[in-house]
Amino acid sequence: NGTDFIFIKENLENLKEIIDSYRKYGNFTSQFIKEVKEPLDYALNLLKIYGRETKTRNITFSSTLPPLPVLEETKELPISEITATGVPPLLDGVLENSIWEKVFPLRYFYWHTGSSKSEVETAVKITYGMENLYISFENYEPNLKKVKKLSRMRDAWDIFNDDIIEVFLQVPGSKDYYHFVVNINNNNFDEKINKANWDANWQSAVKIYEDRWVVEMQIPFSEINFVPQKGGTLKANFIRTRFQELDPYSEWSPTYNSPHTPNRFGILVLK
């Protein structure tokens, strides 16, 4: 419960302060301090995620600016035009030049607070056909060995303990919105907000390179109750979780709060 959560968090933070104080006395090697601190930092991250998910599960937030400075360019909702493809991409984590090179990438990702740009590059590309929305993420990563990748069971909440990418989609005028998640193991999670036990028929693929991991996704429009047409719009947000950063949540459209803030979703315009 909430009391237990606060108690555990406070005790872990106190323990971390004690370990930090040991550096002053020199009684422990730096390697020992590192080995003790890393699981503590990880546990604190898990508690942060737990608090974030339990507080926001099935709750929709209205947008409010946080009580800290934000970058001016994060205040306006982003808008991006997406073009159709006559040839569907092959979902294998390899971004075919003939299809994806023609797509303009979304490269500006910010911490969810809007206070800073992400430390590493994330490039998202979107295209579509008559029946499907296609999305690719290039997640550049200088420290692939530190990527969190434990979850392997579909729709398990432990996927939020991992480094992940998230896609939020909402049809304008609808209160419902959809949430799709992929980790580096190509494990999936999906949910339709305010509807329990919902599963969509969608696909993803992941390929790991020396300097990045790539995700390709195919989401049928029928699964989100959307009929594509030129000039039509779709509300969306794209998020990457990377626990090596001070703020692990990088977003195309910073929500300043929970990712479940549809008033802060950006806009895709079909061309």
Short mmCIF file of C-alpha atoms in Angstrom, two decimals:
data_model
loop_
_atom_site.label_atom_id
_atom_site.label_comp_id
_atom_site.label_asym_id
_atom_site.label_seq_id
_atom_site.Cartn_x
_atom_site.Cartn_y
_atom_site.Cartn_z
CA ASN A 1 0.00 0.00 0.00
CA GLY A 2 1.00 3.67 -0.06
CA THR A 3 2.45 3.64 3.47
CA ASP A 4 4.65 0.63 2.73
CA PHE A 5 5.80 2.25 -0.52
CA ILE A 6 6.92 5.43 1.27
CA PHE A 7 8.58 3.42 4.08
CA ILE A 8 10.61 1.28 1.64
CA LYS A 9 11.60 4.28 -0.49
CA GLU A 10 12.77 6.30 2.53
CA ASN A 11 14.81 3.40 3.88
CA LEU A 12 16.49 2.77 0.53
CA GLU A 13 17.37 6.45 0.22
CA ASN A 14 18.78 6.48 3.76
CA LEU A 15 20.86 3.39 2.99
CA LYS A 16 22.20 5.02 -0.14
CA GLU A 17 23.25 8.09 1.88
CA ILE A 18 25.04 5.87 4.39
CA ILE A 19 26.94 4.10 1.61
CA ASP A 20 27.90 7.45 0.09
CA SER A 21 29.28 8.53 3.46
CA TYR A 22 31.61 5.50 3.51
CA ARG A 23 33.66 7.14 0.77
CA LYS A 24 34.93 9.69 3.30
CA TYR A 25 36.51 7.06 5.54
CA GLY A 26 38.22 4.96 2.88
CA ASN A 27 37.34 1.69 4.61
CA PHE A 28 35.81 0.24 1.44
CA THR A 29 37.11 -0.02 -2.10
CA SER A 30 35.46 1.99 -4.85
CA GLN A 31 34.53 -1.28 -6.56
CA PHE A 32 32.70 -2.47 -3.45
CA ILE A 33 30.82 0.83 -3.19
CA LYS A 34 29.86 0.56 -6.86
CA GLU A 35 28.61 -3.03 -6.55
CA VAL A 36 26.46 -2.10 -3.56
CA LYS A 37 25.12 1.12 -5.03
CA GLU A 38 24.08 -0.24 -8.44
CA PRO A 39 21.34 -2.57 -7.13
CA LEU A 40 20.21 0.17 -4.76
CA ASP A 41 19.88 2.63 -7.64
CA TYR A 42 18.03 -0.02 -9.63
CA ALA A 43 15.66 -0.67 -6.72
CA LEU A 44 14.93 3.05 -6.40
CA ASN A 45 14.20 3.18 -10.12
CA LEU A 46 11.77 0.28 -9.76
CA LEU A 47 10.02 2.09 -6.92
CA LYS A 48 9.79 5.21 -9.09
CA ILE A 49 8.18 3.17 -11.87
CA TYR A 50 5.86 1.43 -9.43
CA GLY A 51 4.71 4.74 -8.06
CA ARG A 52 4.28 6.17 -11.55
CA GLU A 53 2.26 3.22 -12.85
CA THR A 54 0.08 2.59 -9.80
CA LYS A 55 -0.82 6.25 -9.49
CA THR A 56 -1.65 6.68 -13.18
CA ARG A 57 -3.13 3.32 -14.17
CA ASN A 58 -6.48 3.91 -15.87
CA ILE A 59 -6.32 7.59 -14.94
CA THR A 60 -6.29 10.33 -17.55
CA PHE A 61 -4.50 13.53 -16.62
CA SER A 62 -5.13 17.07 -17.77
CA SER A 63 -2.06 18.98 -18.82
CA THR A 64 -0.47 21.36 -16.33
CA LEU A 65 2.97 22.92 -16.45
CA PRO A 66 5.28 21.66 -13.70
CA PRO A 67 6.64 24.01 -11.01
CA LEU A 68 10.07 24.14 -12.67
CA PRO A 69 11.51 25.79 -15.77
CA VAL A 70 10.73 24.07 -19.08
CA LEU A 71 12.24 24.58 -22.51
CA GLU A 72 10.14 27.01 -24.52
CA GLU A 73 10.00 24.68 -27.53
CA THR A 74 8.26 21.98 -25.48
CA LYS A 75 5.18 24.06 -24.70
CA GLU A 76 3.58 23.92 -28.13
CA LEU A 77 2.19 20.55 -29.23
CA PRO A 78 4.30 19.04 -32.02
CA ILE A 79 2.73 18.40 -35.42
CA SER A 80 4.15 16.10 -38.09
CA GLU A 81 2.94 15.15 -41.55
CA ILE A 82 3.12 11.47 -42.45
CA THR A 83 3.06 10.14 -45.99
CA ALA A 84 1.62 6.89 -47.31
CA THR A 85 3.63 3.98 -48.63
CA GLY A 86 2.52 1.73 -51.45
CA VAL A 87 4.79 -1.07 -50.26
CA PRO A 88 4.48 -2.31 -46.66
CA PRO A 89 7.78 -2.57 -44.76
CA LEU A 90 9.11 -6.00 -43.92
CA LEU A 91 9.09 -6.24 -40.14
CA ASP A 92 12.60 -7.43 -39.30
CA GLY A 93 14.29 -4.47 -37.64
CA VAL A 94 16.12 -3.59 -40.88
CA LEU A 95 14.95 -0.23 -42.20
CA GLU A 96 14.74 -0.70 -45.97
CA ASN A 97 16.08 2.29 -47.86
CA SER A 98 13.36 2.15 -50.48
CA ILE A 99 10.68 2.78 -47.86
CA TRP A 100 12.08 4.39 -44.73
CA GLU A 101 14.62 6.77 -46.34
CA LYS A 102 11.69 8.76 -47.76
CA VAL A 103 10.18 9.29 -44.30
CA PHE A 104 11.04 12.40 -42.28
CA PRO A 105 12.29 11.37 -38.81
CA LEU A 106 11.10 12.78 -35.50
CA ARG A 107 14.39 13.43 -33.71
CA TYR A 108 13.56 15.91 -30.97
CA PHE A 109 12.92 14.03 -27.74
CA TYR A 110 12.79 15.75 -24.36
CA TRP A 111 12.69 14.62 -20.76
CA HIS A 112 9.07 14.22 -19.73
CA THR A 113 9.44 17.29 -17.49
CA GLY A 114 10.29 19.41 -20.55
CA SER A 115 13.41 20.71 -18.79
CA SER A 116 16.06 19.20 -21.09
CA LYS A 117 16.64 17.35 -24.33
CA SER A 118 17.34 13.64 -24.09
CA GLU A 119 21.00 12.68 -23.66
CA VAL A 120 21.00 10.26 -26.60
CA GLU A 121 19.31 10.31 -29.97
CA THR A 122 16.02 8.60 -30.71
CA ALA A 123 14.66 8.75 -34.27
CA VAL A 124 11.05 7.82 -34.96
CA LYS A 125 9.59 7.40 -38.44
CA ILE A 126 5.92 6.89 -39.31
CA THR A 127 4.24 5.88 -42.54
CA TYR A 128 0.98 4.17 -43.39
CA GLY A 129 -0.92 2.06 -45.89
CA MET A 130 -4.59 1.43 -46.46
CA GLU A 131 -4.88 -0.89 -43.46
CA ASN A 132 -1.89 -0.33 -41.18
CA LEU A 133 0.18 2.29 -39.41
CA TYR A 134 3.93 1.59 -39.56
CA ILE A 135 6.33 2.98 -36.97
CA SER A 136 10.08 2.58 -36.55
CA PHE A 137 12.27 3.59 -33.60
CA GLU A 138 16.05 3.91 -33.86
CA ASN A 139 17.21 3.93 -30.25
CA TYR A 140 20.84 5.00 -30.29
CA GLU A 141 22.69 3.60 -27.30
CA PRO A 142 26.39 3.98 -26.38
CA ASN A 143 26.04 1.47 -23.49
CA LEU A 144 24.03 -1.46 -24.82
CA LYS A 145 25.19 -3.70 -21.97
CA LYS A 146 23.34 -1.46 -19.51
CA VAL A 147 19.99 -1.69 -21.28
CA LYS A 148 17.38 -3.15 -18.91
CA LYS A 149 15.75 -6.17 -20.56
CA LEU A 150 14.14 -8.60 -18.13
CA SER A 151 10.50 -8.86 -19.25
CA ARG A 152 9.60 -11.72 -21.59
CA MET A 153 5.89 -12.36 -20.90
CA ARG A 154 3.33 -10.52 -23.02
CA ASP A 155 1.22 -7.93 -21.20
CA ALA A 156 3.20 -8.33 -17.99
CA TRP A 157 3.57 -5.12 -16.01
CA ASP A 158 7.24 -5.85 -15.35
CA ILE A 159 7.99 -4.55 -18.85
CA PHE A 160 7.91 -1.08 -17.28
CA ASN A 161 11.03 -2.05 -15.33
CA ASP A 162 12.88 -2.29 -18.66
CA ASP A 163 14.21 0.13 -21.23
CA ILE A 164 11.24 0.37 -23.59
CA ILE A 165 9.59 2.34 -26.34
CA GLU A 166 5.94 3.36 -26.06
CA VAL A 167 3.37 4.54 -28.58
CA PHE A 168 0.17 6.32 -27.54
CA LEU A 169 -2.57 6.78 -30.17
CA GLN A 170 -5.92 8.55 -29.93
CA VAL A 171 -8.56 9.21 -32.58
CA PRO A 172 -9.63 12.88 -32.35
CA GLY A 173 -13.02 13.22 -30.69
CA SER A 174 -12.71 9.92 -28.80
CA LYS A 175 -12.12 9.61 -25.07
CA ASP A 176 -10.41 6.27 -25.61
CA TYR A 177 -6.73 6.00 -26.41
CA TYR A 178 -4.35 3.13 -27.03
CA HIS A 179 -0.97 2.23 -25.58
CA PHE A 180 1.63 -0.05 -27.23
CA VAL A 181 4.96 -1.03 -25.61
CA VAL A 182 8.04 -2.95 -26.86
CA ASN A 183 11.30 -3.80 -25.08
CA ILE A 184 14.62 -4.91 -26.54
CA ASN A 185 13.54 -8.59 -26.22
CA ASN A 186 10.62 -7.77 -28.56
CA ASN A 187 8.24 -8.43 -25.71
CA ASN A 188 4.93 -6.58 -26.06
CA PHE A 189 2.38 -4.87 -23.87
CA ASP A 190 -0.80 -3.16 -25.01
CA GLU A 191 -3.85 -1.62 -23.42
CA LYS A 192 -6.93 0.35 -24.33
CA ILE A 193 -7.47 2.94 -21.65
CA ASN A 194 -10.63 2.42 -19.62
CA LYS A 195 -11.17 -1.06 -21.08
CA ALA A 196 -9.84 -4.07 -19.19
CA ASN A 197 -8.57 -7.26 -20.83
CA TRP A 198 -8.07 -5.64 -24.24
CA ASP A 199 -5.58 -7.17 -26.67
CA ALA A 200 -4.82 -5.93 -30.17
CA ASN A 201 -3.62 -7.89 -33.17
CA TRP A 202 -0.40 -5.99 -33.94
CA GLN A 203 3.19 -6.91 -34.67
CA SER A 204 6.70 -5.75 -33.88
CA ALA A 205 10.29 -6.69 -34.63
CA VAL A 206 13.57 -5.76 -32.93
CA LYS A 207 17.13 -5.84 -34.22
CA ILE A 208 20.21 -4.97 -32.14
CA TYR A 209 23.16 -3.19 -33.75
CA GLU A 210 26.50 -2.09 -32.31
CA ASP A 211 25.30 1.41 -31.53
CA ARG A 212 21.50 1.15 -31.33
CA TRP A 213 18.47 -1.07 -31.14
CA VAL A 214 15.75 -0.75 -33.75
CA VAL A 215 12.03 -1.44 -33.42
CA GLU A 216 9.53 -1.77 -36.25
CA MET A 217 5.79 -1.87 -35.55
CA GLN A 218 2.69 -2.58 -37.58
CA ILE A 219 -0.60 -1.48 -36.01
CA PRO A 220 -3.84 -2.14 -37.92
CA PHE A 221 -6.10 0.90 -38.10
CA SER A 222 -9.04 -1.38 -37.34
CA GLU A 223 -7.59 -2.02 -33.87
CA ILE A 224 -7.80 1.67 -32.98
CA ASN A 225 -11.09 2.36 -34.78
CA PHE A 226 -9.51 4.77 -37.25
CA VAL A 227 -10.22 5.18 -40.96
CA PRO A 228 -7.20 6.69 -42.75
CA GLN A 229 -7.78 9.41 -45.28
CA LYS A 230 -5.63 12.23 -46.63
CA GLY A 231 -5.94 15.30 -44.47
CA GLY A 232 -7.08 13.22 -41.50
CA THR A 233 -5.37 13.54 -38.13
CA LEU A 234 -4.36 11.18 -35.38
CA LYS A 235 -3.19 12.21 -31.92
CA ALA A 236 -0.02 10.47 -30.81
CA ASN A 237 2.93 10.43 -28.48
CA PHE A 238 6.20 8.51 -28.70
CA ILE A 239 8.19 7.73 -25.58
CA ARG A 240 11.49 6.06 -24.84
CA THR A 241 12.46 4.87 -21.36
CA ARG A 242 16.21 4.70 -20.76
CA PHE A 243 17.28 4.17 -17.15
CA GLN A 244 20.80 5.44 -17.68
CA GLU A 245 19.50 9.03 -17.77
CA LEU A 246 18.67 11.22 -14.81
CA ASP A 247 15.12 11.47 -16.14
CA PRO A 248 14.58 8.10 -17.83
CA TYR A 249 11.45 9.17 -19.73
CA SER A 250 12.06 10.94 -23.04
CA GLU A 251 9.01 12.05 -25.01
CA TRP A 252 8.23 13.52 -28.42
CA SER A 253 5.62 15.71 -26.74
CA PRO A 254 6.56 16.22 -23.08
CA THR A 255 3.54 15.62 -20.87
CA TYR A 256 5.04 17.30 -17.76
CA ASN A 257 3.32 14.56 -15.76
CA SER A 258 2.18 11.01 -16.41
CA PRO A 259 2.43 9.73 -20.01
CA HIS A 260 -1.33 9.24 -19.69
CA THR A 261 -1.97 12.89 -20.51
CA PRO A 262 -3.78 12.89 -23.87
CA ASN A 263 -4.13 16.69 -23.82
CA ARG A 264 -0.37 16.71 -24.44
CA PHE A 265 -0.33 14.22 -27.32
CA GLY A 266 1.10 15.60 -30.57
CA ILE A 267 -0.67 15.51 -33.91
CA LEU A 268 0.00 13.37 -37.00
CA VAL A 269 -1.45 14.68 -40.28
CA LEU A 270 -1.96 12.11 -43.05
CA LYS A 271 -0.74 13.24 -46.46
#
